[in-house]
C-alpha atoms as one frame of an Amber mdcrd trajectory, in Angstrom:
protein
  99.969 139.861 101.651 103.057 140.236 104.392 105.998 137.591 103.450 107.530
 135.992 106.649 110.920 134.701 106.596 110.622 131.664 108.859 114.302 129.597
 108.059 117.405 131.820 106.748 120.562 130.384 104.614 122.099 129.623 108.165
 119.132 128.209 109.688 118.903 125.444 106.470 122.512 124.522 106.660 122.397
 123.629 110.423 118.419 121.789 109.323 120.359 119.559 106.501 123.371 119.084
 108.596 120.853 117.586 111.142 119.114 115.489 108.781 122.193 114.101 107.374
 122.833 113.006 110.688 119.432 111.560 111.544 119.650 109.710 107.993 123.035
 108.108 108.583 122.129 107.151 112.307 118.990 105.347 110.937 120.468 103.922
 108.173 123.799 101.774 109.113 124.236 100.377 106.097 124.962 103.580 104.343
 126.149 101.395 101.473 122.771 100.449 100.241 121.552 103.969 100.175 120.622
 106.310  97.016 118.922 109.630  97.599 116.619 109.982  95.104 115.488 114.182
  94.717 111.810 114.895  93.457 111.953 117.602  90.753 112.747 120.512  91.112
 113.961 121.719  94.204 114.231 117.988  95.726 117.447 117.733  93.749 120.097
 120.175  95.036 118.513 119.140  98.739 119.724 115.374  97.862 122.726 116.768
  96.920 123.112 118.891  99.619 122.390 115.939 101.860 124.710 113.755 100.152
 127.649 116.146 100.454 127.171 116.306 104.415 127.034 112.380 104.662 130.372
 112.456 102.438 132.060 114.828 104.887 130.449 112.990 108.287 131.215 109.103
 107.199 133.188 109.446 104.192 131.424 107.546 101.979 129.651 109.069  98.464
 125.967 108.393  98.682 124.682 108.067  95.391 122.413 111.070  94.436 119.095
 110.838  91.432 116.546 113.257  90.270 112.944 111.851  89.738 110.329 113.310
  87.521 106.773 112.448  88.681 104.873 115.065  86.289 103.374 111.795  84.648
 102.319 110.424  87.568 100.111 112.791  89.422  96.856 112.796  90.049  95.481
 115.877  88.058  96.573 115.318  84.740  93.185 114.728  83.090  92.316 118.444
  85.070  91.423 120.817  81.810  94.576 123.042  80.702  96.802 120.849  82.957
 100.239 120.881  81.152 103.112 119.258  83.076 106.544 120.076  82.574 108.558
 116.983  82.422 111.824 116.913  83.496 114.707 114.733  83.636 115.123 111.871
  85.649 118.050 110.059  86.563 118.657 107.466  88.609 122.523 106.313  88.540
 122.076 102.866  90.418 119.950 100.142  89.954 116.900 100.657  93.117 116.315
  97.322  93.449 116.866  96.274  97.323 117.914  99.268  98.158 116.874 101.859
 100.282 116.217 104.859  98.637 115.110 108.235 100.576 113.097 110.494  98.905
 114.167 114.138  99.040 111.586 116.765  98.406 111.121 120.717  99.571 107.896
 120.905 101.007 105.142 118.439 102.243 101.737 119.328 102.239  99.190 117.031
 100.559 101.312 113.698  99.691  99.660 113.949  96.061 103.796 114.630  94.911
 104.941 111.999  97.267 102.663 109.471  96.053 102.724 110.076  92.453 106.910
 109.727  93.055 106.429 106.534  94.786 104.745 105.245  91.589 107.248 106.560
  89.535 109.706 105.100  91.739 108.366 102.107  91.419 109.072 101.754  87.750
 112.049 101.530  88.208 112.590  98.469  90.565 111.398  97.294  94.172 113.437
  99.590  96.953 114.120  97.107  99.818 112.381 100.529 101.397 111.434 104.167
 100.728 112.310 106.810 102.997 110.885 110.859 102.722 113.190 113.375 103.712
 111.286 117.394 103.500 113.034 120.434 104.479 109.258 121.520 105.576 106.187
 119.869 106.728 102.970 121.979 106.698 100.706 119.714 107.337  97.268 119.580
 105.501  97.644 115.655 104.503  94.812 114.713 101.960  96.871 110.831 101.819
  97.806 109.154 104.776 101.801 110.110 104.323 104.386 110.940 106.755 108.229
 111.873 106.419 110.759 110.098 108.293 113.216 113.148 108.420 111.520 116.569
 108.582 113.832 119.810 108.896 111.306 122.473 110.196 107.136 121.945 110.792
 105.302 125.097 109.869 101.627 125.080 110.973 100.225 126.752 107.983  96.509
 127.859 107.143  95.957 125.828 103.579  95.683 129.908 101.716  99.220 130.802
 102.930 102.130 130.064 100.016 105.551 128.231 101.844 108.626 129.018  99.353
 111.544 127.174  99.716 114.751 129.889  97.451 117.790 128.282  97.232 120.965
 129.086  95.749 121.223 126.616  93.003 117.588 127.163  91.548 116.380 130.856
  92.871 119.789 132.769  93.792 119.648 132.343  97.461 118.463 130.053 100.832
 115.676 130.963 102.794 112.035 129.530 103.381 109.448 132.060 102.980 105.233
 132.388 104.094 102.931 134.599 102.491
């Protein structure tokens, strides 16, 4: 099957620099904000994120990683063996608003089953998604608030976000 590069190393920066923007011009009260990245590749994009809103309004956005493996959907599924990672969450969640950073949003099984795990932690005055790429095919009715790039996709292609701190490199890939 032909693999498509559709976003390159430069074409994410200028995405996340954008969304960093759109975040802070949403969100005035930077303040009570915590980025919160789903596992795995969720992570370095809240970081990424964070480090642009540091350099724009000079302010250090707390930054978490969330593990959801626990709370998905298809876990009773035969052979289904999650991988549970870390999570950390440095501040306490409770009235704040935290922003969900994930990769890639297709279904909204991960973004629900991170909401409940969420959740557990506290009551978020509000949840935010943030996705580098939307590709549509929704089974739950959930949207993000900042996408970086829509990619009509047929439901058989693979989307593969690389980037440097987990696969070597940045790009965004469709096979």
């Amino acid at each position: 099957m032909p693999v498509k590069t559709v976003m390159t190393a430069e074409d994410m920066r200028r995405t996340l620099s954008r969304m960093a923007h759109e975040i802070v011009e949403r969100n005035r009260d930077i303040k009570s904000l915590v980025l919160v990245g789903m596992q795995t590749r969720g992570v370095p994009l809240a970081n990424r994120l964070a480090g642009l809103i540091a350099d724009f309004e000079k302010v250090q956005v707390p930054v978490g990683a969330l593990d959801f493996s626990l709370y998905r959907d298809d876990l009773n599924r035969r052979n289904f063996q999650p991988q549970v990672k870390s999570t950390d969450i440095p501040v306490d969640v409770e009235g704040k608003v935290i922003i969900l950073v994930d990769d890639v949003l297709y279904t909204g099984r991960s973004t629900r089953a991170a909401m409940d795990a969420l959740i557990d932690y506290g009551r978020p005055r509000v949840i935010q998604l943030a996705v580098l790429i939307d590709r549509g095919h929704r089974e739950l009715p959930i949207r993000a608030d900042y996408v970086g790039k829509n990619i009509p996709s047929a439901a058989s292609e693979d989307v593969r976000v690389k980037l440097a701190e987990t696969d070597g490199g940045d790009e965004v890939l469709i096979a």
